[in-house]
Tab-separated table of C-alpha atoms in Angstrom:
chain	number	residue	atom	x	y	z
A	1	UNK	CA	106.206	124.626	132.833
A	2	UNK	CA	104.801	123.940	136.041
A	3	UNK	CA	104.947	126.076	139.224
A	4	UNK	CA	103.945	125.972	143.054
A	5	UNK	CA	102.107	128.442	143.854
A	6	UNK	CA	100.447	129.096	147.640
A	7	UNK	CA	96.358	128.377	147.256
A	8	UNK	CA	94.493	130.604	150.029
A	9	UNK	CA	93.374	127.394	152.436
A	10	UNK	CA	94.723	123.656	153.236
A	11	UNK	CA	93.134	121.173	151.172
A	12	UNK	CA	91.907	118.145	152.827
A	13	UNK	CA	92.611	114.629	152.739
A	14	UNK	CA	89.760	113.940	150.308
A	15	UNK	CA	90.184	116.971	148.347
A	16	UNK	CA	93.119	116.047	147.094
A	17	UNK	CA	92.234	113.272	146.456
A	18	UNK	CA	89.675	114.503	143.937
A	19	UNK	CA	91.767	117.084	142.493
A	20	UNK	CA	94.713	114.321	141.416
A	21	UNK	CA	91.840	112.100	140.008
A	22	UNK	CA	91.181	115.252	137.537
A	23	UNK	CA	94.488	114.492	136.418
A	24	UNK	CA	94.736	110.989	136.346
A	25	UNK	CA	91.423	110.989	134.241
A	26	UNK	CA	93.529	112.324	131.303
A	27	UNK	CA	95.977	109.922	131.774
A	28	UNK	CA	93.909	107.084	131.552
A	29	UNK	CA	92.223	107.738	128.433
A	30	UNK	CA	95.749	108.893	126.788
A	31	UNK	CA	95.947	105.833	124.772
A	32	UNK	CA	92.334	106.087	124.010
A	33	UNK	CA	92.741	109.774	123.226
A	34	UNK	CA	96.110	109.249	120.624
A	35	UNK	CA	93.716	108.027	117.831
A	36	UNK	CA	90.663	110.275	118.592
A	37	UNK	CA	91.744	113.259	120.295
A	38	UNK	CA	88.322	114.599	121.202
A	39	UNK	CA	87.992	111.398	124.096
A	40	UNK	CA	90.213	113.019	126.208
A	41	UNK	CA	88.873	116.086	126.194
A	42	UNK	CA	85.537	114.624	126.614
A	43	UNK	CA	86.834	112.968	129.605
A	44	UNK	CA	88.414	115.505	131.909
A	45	UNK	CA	85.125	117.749	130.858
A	46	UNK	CA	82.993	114.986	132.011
A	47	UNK	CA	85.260	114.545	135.498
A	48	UNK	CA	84.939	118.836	135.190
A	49	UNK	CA	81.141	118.546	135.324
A	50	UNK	CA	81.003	115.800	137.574
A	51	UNK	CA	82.874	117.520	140.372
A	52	UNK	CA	81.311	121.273	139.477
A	53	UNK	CA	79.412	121.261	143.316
A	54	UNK	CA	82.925	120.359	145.043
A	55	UNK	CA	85.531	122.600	146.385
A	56	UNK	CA	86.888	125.273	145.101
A	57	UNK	CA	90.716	123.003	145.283
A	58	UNK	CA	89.019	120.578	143.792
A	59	UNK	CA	87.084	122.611	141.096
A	60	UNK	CA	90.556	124.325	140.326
A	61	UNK	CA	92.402	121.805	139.137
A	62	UNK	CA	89.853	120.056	137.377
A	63	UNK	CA	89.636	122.882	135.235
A	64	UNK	CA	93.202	123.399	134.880
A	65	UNK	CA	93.064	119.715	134.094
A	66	UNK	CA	90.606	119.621	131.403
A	67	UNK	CA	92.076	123.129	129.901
A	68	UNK	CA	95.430	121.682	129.709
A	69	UNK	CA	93.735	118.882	126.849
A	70	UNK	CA	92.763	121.540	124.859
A	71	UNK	CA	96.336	122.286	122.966
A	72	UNK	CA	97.251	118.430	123.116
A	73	UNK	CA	93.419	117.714	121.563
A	74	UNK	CA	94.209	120.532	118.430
A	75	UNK	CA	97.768	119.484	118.366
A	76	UNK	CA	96.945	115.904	117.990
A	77	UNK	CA	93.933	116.115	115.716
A	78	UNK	CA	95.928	117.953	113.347
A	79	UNK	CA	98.527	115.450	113.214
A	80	UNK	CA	95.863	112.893	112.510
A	81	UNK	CA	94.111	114.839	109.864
A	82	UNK	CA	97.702	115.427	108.061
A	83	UNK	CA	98.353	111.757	108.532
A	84	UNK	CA	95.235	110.779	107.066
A	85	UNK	CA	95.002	113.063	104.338
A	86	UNK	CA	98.830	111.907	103.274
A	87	UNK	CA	97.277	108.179	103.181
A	88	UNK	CA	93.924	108.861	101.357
A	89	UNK	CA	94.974	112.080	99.253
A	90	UNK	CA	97.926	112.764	97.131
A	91	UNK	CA	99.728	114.864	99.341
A	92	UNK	CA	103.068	113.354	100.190
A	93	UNK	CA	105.399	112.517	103.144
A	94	UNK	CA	107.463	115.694	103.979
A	95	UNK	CA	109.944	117.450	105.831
A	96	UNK	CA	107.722	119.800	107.270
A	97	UNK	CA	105.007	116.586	108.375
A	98	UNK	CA	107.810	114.616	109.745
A	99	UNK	CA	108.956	117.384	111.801
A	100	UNK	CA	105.291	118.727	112.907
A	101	UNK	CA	104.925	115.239	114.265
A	102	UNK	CA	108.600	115.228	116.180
A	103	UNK	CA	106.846	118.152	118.059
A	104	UNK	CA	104.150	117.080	118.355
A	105	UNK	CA	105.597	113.353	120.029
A	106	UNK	CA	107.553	115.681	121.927
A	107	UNK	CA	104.738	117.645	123.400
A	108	UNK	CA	102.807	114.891	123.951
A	109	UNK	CA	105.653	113.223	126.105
A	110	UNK	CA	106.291	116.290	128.102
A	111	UNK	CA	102.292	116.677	129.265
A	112	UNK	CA	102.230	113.295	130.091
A	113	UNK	CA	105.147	113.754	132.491
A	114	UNK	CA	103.863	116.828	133.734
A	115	UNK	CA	100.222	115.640	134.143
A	116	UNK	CA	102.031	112.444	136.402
A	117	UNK	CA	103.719	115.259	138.444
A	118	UNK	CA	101.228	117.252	139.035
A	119	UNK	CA	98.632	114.806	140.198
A	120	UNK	CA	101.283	113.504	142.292
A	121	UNK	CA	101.868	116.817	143.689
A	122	UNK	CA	98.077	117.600	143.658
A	123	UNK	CA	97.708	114.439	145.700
A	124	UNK	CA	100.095	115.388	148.523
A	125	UNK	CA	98.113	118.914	149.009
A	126	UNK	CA	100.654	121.221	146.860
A	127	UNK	CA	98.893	123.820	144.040
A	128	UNK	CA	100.812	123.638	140.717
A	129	UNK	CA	100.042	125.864	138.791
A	130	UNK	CA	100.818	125.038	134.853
A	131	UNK	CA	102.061	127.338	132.443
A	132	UNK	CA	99.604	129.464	130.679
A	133	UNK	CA	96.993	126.794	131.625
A	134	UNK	CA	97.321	128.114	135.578
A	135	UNK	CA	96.605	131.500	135.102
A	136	UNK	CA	93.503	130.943	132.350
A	137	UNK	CA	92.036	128.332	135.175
A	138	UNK	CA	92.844	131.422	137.564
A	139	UNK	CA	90.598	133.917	136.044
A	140	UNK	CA	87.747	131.427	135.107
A	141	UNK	CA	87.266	129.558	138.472
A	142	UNK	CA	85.271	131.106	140.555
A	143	UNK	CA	85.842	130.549	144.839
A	144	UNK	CA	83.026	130.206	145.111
A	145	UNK	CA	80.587	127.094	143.503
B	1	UNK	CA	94.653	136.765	131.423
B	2	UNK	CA	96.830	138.875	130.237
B	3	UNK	CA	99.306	136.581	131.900
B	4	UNK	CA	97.635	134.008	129.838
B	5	UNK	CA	97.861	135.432	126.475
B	6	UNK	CA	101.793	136.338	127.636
B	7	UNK	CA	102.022	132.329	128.155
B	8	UNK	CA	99.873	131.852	125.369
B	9	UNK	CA	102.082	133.822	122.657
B	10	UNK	CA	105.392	132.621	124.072
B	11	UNK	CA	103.819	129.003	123.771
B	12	UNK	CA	102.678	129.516	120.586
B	13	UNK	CA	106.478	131.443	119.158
B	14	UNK	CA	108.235	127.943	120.641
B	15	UNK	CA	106.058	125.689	119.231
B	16	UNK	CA	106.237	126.985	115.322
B	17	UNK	CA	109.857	127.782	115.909
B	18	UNK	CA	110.477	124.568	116.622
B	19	UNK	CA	108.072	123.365	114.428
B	20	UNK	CA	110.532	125.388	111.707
B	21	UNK	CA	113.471	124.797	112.875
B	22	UNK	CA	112.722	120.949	112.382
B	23	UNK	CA	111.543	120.953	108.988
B	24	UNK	CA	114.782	122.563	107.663
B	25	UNK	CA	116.240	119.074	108.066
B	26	UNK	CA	116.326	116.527	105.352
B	27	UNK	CA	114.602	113.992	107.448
B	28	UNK	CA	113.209	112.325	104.411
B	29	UNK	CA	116.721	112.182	102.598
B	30	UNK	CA	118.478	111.142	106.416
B	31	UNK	CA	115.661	108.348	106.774
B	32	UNK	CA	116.068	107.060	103.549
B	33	UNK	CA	112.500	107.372	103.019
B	34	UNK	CA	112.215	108.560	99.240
B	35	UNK	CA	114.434	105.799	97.905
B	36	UNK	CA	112.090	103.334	99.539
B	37	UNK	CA	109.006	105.010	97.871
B	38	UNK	CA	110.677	105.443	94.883
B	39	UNK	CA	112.031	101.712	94.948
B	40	UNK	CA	108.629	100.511	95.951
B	41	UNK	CA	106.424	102.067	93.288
B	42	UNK	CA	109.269	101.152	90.698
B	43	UNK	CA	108.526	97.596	91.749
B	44	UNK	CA	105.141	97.300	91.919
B	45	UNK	CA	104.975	99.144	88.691
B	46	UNK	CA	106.874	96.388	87.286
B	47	UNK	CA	105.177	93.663	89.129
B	48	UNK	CA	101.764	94.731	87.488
B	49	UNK	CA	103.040	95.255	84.022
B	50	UNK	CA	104.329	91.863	83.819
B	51	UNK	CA	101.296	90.310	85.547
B	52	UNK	CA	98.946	91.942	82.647
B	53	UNK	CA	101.831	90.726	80.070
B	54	UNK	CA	100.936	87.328	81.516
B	55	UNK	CA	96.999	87.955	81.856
B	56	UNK	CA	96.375	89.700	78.137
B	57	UNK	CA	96.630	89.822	74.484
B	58	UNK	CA	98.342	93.355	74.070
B	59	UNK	CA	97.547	94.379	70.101
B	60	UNK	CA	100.780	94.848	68.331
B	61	UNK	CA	99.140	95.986	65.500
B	62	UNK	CA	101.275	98.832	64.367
B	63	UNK	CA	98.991	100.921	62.299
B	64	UNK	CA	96.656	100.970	65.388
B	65	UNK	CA	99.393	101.469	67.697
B	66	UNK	CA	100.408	104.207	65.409
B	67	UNK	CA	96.859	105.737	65.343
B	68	UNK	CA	96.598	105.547	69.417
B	69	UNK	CA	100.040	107.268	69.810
B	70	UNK	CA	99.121	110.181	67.542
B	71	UNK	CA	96.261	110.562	69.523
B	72	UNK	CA	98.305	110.706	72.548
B	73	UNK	CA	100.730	112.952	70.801
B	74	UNK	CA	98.327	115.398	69.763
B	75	UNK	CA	96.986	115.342	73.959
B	76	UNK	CA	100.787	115.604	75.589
B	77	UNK	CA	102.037	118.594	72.651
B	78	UNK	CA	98.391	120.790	73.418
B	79	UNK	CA	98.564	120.404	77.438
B	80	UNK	CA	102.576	120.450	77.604
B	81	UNK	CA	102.509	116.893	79.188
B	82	UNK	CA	105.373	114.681	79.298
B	83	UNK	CA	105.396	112.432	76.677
B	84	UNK	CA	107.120	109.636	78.524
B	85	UNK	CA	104.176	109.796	81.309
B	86	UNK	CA	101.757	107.935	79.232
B	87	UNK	CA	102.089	104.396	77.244
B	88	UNK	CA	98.899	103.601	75.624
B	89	UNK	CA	98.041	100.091	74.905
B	90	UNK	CA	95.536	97.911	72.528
B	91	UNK	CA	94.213	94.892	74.763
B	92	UNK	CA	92.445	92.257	72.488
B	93	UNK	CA	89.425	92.548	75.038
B	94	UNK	CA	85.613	92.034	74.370
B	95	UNK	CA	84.778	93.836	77.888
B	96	UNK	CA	84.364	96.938	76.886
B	97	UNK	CA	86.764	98.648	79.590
B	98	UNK	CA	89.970	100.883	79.600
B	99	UNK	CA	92.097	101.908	82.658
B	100	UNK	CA	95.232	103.237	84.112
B	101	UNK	CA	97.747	101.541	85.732
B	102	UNK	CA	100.916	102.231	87.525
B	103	UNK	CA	103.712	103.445	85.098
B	104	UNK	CA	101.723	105.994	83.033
B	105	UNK	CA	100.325	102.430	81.777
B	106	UNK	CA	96.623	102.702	79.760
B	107	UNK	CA	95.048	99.807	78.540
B	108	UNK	CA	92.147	100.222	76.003
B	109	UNK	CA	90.130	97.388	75.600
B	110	UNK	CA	89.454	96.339	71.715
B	111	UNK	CA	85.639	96.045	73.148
B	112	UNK	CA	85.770	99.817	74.022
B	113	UNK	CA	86.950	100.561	70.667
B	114	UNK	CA	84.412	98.886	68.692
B	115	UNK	CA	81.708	100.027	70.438
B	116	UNK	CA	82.520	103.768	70.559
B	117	UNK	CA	81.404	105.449	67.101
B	118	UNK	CA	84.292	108.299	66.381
B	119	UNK	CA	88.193	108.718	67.404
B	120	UNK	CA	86.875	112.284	69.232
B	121	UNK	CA	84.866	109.466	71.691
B	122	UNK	CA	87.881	107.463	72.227
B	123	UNK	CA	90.113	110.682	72.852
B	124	UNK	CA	87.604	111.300	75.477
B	125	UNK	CA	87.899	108.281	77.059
B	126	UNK	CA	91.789	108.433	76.689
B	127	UNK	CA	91.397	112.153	78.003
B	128	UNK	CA	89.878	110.661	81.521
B	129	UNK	CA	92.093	107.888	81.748
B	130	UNK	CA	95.508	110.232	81.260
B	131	UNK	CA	94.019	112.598	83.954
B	132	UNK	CA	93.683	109.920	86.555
B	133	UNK	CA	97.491	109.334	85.816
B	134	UNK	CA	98.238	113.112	85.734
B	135	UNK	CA	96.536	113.621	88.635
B	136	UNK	CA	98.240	110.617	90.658
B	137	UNK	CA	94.795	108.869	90.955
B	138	UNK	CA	96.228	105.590	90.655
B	139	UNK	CA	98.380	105.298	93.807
B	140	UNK	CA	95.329	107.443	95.725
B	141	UNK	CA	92.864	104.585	94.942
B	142	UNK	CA	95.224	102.076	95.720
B	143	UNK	CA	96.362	103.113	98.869
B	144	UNK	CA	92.652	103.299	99.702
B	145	UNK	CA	91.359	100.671	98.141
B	146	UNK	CA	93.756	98.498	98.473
B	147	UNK	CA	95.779	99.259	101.139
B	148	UNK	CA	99.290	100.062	101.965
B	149	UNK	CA	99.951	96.301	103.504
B	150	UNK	CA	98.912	94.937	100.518
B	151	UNK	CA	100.706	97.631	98.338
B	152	UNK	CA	104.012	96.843	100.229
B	153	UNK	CA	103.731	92.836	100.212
B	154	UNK	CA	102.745	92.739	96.516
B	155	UNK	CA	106.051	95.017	95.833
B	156	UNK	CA	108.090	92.481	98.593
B	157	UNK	CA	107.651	89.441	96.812
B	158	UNK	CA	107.425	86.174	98.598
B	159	UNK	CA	104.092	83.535	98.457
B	160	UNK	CA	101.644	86.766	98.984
B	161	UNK	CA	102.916	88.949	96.669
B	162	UNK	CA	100.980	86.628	93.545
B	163	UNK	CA	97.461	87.239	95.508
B	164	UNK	CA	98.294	90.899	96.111
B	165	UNK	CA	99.277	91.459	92.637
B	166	UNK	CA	95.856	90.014	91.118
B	167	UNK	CA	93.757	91.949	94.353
B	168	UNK	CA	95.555	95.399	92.950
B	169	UNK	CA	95.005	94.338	88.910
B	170	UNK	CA	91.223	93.701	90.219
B	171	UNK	CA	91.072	96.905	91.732
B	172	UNK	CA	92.589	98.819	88.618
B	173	UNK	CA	90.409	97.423	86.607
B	174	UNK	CA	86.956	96.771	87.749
B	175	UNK	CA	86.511	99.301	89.979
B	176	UNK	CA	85.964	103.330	90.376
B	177	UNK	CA	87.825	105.824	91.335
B	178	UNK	CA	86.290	108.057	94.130
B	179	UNK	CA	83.459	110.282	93.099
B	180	UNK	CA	85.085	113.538	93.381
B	181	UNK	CA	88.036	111.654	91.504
B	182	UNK	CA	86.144	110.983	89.020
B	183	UNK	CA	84.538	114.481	88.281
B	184	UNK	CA	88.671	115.777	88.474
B	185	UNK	CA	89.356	113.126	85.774
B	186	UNK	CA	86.391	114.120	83.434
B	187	UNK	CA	86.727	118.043	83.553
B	188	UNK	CA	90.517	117.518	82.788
B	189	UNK	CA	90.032	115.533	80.114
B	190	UNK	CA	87.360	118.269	78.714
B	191	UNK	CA	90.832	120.565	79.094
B	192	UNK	CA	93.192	118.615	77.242
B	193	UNK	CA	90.444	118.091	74.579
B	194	UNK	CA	89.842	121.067	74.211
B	195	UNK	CA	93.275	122.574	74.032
B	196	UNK	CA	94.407	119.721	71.621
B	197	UNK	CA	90.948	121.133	68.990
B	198	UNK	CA	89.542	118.032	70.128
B	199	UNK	CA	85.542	119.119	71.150
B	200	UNK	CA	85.051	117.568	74.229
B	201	UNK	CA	81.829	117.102	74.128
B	202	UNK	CA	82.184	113.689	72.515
B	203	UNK	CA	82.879	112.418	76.316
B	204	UNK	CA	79.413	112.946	76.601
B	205	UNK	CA	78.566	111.108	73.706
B	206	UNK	CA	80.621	108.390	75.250
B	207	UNK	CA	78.397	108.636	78.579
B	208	UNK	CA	75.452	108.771	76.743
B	209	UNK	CA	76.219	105.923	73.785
B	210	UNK	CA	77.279	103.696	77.082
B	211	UNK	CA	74.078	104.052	79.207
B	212	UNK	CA	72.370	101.209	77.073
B	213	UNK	CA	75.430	99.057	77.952
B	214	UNK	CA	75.119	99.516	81.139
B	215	UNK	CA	71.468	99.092	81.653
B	216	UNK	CA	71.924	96.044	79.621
B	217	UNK	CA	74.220	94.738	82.573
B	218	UNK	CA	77.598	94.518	80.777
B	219	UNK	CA	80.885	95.039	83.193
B	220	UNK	CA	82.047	97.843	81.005
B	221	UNK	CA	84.222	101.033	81.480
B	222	UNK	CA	81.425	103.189	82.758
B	223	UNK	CA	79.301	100.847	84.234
B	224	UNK	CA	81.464	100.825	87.179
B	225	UNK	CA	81.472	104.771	87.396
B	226	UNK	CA	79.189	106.501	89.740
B	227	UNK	CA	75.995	108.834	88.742
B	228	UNK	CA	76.451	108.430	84.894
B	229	UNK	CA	73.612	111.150	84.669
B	230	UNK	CA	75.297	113.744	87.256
B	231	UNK	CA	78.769	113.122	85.311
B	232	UNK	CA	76.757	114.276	81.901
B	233	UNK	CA	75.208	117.359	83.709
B	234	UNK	CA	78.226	118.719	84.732
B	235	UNK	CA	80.273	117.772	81.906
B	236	UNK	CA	77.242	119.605	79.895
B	237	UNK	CA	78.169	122.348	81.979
B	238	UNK	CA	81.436	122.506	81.504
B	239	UNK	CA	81.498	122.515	77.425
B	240	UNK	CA	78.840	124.360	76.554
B	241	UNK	CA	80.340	127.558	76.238
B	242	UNK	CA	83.555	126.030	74.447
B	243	UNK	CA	83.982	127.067	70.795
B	244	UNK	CA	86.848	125.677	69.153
B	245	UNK	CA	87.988	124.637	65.720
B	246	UNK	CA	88.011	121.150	65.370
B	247	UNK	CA	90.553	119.220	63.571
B	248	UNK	CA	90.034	115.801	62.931
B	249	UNK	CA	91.488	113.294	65.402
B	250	UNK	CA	91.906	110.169	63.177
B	251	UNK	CA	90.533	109.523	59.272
B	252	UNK	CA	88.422	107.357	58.335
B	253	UNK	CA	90.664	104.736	57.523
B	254	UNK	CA	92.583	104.799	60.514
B	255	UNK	CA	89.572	104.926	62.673
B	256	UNK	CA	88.355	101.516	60.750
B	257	UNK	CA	91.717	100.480	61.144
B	258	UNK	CA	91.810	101.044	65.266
B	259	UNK	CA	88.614	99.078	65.275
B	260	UNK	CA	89.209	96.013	63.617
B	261	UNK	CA	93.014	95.795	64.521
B	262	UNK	CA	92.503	92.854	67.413
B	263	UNK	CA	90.686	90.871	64.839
């Protein structure tokens, strides 16, 4: 899920800094974020822009953060448009809900654990890279601003 | 990126797998979830039958009983419809009003009757009402309308369940369904009309006989139904190709009889 990976300079003290913040930002508004997805995206895009002039540590994994929300904003949005649509519509309680939201609990639970790692990580100077989100962040940040 | 799209794919495999994998089990049979539903509804149903019991006159007429279940006969045998869906009741009610409860329950108010002019304009009217119960309107409105809490201390019993009861009866009765509810419940009543040789154009007639009623500020069955001219423009739309051969719903006599049975 998540791997170190060596980034081509030392980060400094306040770069680091910076770069866990882009992580803790989606953390923050998680509980925000459960009923309308979309906030956390918002969020981590707004830290994105925010820090767009900074380093290129920094820049990294603020894009890797705000990237990762993308698959937890769908995945969540579609559990609340199911849910909503089984208390407004007829469409009833299933098998096939109950168990789209077990994953989707599930995959909530394991970001969150791996967003506390990494910006734990992040904070101490190490580059973790995330699965498919670290190599996407890879080919769109540029090293230089 | 083409690491990415590796990730991406493999991500994308787990996640339905799982997804799959999941919904093979019976979690709605292991969490015991359909026998609460199905113990729920069965209660409230009940609850709200015996509260209207309480509230109103039910016609037991049996020639007009008679002449409403013949009607509803004729509907259920045309449109293969289960004939233990639907129980069709007389209320001996000057608001002119009908409406569908829980149960497959439709009350017709004796106001309705009278002031409708043929049996085809009542099938109409019993047309829409038996699509909002086909169509599991009912439990739709209520859960929005109402609410779930309300739906679920109503069924529990206790001192709230008498308040929730008469909030969910007030709902039923005095209020519309959704507009797009609405339109669902008129074009499938123009079906089973017209597959029973009833024309359904007489649901027009209805819509247009009422629009006096309404303008004259009674609380009747369509004066709490949205865009009475939009409802006649596409229900206009939707029979004016239909050619059928009519048979006569009710005669004469039983028609006269419908109307005056609350009396």
């Amino acid at each position: 899920m998540i791997s170190k990976t060596p980034f081509p300079y030392t980060p400094q003290e306040y770069e680091t800094e910076k770069a866990s913040n882009a992580y803790l930002m989606s953390l923050v508004v998680v509980i925000v974020g459960l009923p309308f997805p979309i906030i956390n995206l918002i969020a981590t895009w707004g830290y994105y822009m925010g820090q767009r002039k900074s380093s290129y540590f920094v820049r990294w994994h603020c894009l890797q953060a705000l990237l990762s929300q993308i698959s937890i904003v769908l995945i969540n949005a579609f559990a609340l448009g199911w849910t909503w649509s089984i208390i407004l519509t007829d469409r009833s309680l299933s098998n096939a809900y109950l168990a789209y939201m077990a994953v989707a609990i599930l995959y909530n639970l394991l970001e969150f654990a791996v967003t506390i790692v990494t910006a734990i990580e992040t904070r101490k100077g190490k580059h973790l890279s995330w699965w498919m989100y670290g190599p996407l962040t890879q080919a769109l940040c540029n090293p230089k601003p | 990126m083409k690491r990415f799209f590796l990730h991406l794919s493999l991500s994308l495999l787990l996640f339905g797998s799982l997804w799959f994998g999941l919904s093979q089990i019976n979690w709605i049979g292991i969490l015991g979830l359909d026998i609460l539903t199905q113990k729920t509804e069965q209660k409230l149903e009940d609850l709200l039958w015996d509260a209207i019991q309480d509230s109103e006159e039910i016609c037991d007429d049996t020639q007009a009983n008679e002449a409403l279940q013949s009607m509803w006969t004729r509907m259920c045998e045309a449109n293969q419809l289960d004939p233990n869906s639907v129980q069709v009741h007389l209320v001996n009610n000057d608001e002119i009003n009908a409406f569908a409860m829980p149960g497959g329950h439709i009350l017709i108010h004796s106001g309705l009757v009278q002031t409708l002019e043929s049996p085809e304009e009542l099938a109409g009217v019993l047309g829409h009402e038996v699509a909002h119960v086909q169509l599991n309107h009912i439990s739709k409105k209520l859960a929005k309308e109402v609410g779930v809490s309300i739906l679920l201390s109503a069924a529990g019993g206790g001192s709230a369940a008498g308040e929730a009861i008469k909030e969910i009866l007030s709902q039923l009765s005095s209020s519309a369904y959704d507009r797009s509810l609405e339109k669902e419940a008129d074009l499938k009543s123009v079906e089973y009309l017209k597959n029973a040789g009833i024309k359904p154009s007489a649901l027009i007639g209805v819509m247009e006989k009422l629009e006096t009623e309404i303008q004259s500020d009674l609380p009747s069955w369509l004066g709490s139904h949205p865009d009475l001219s939009e409802r006649k423009e596409y229900l206009k739309k939707a029979t004016e190709n239909i050619v059928l051969t009519e048979k006569p719903v009710l005669d004469s006599a039983a028609w006269e009889g419908l109307k005056t049975a609350c009396d």
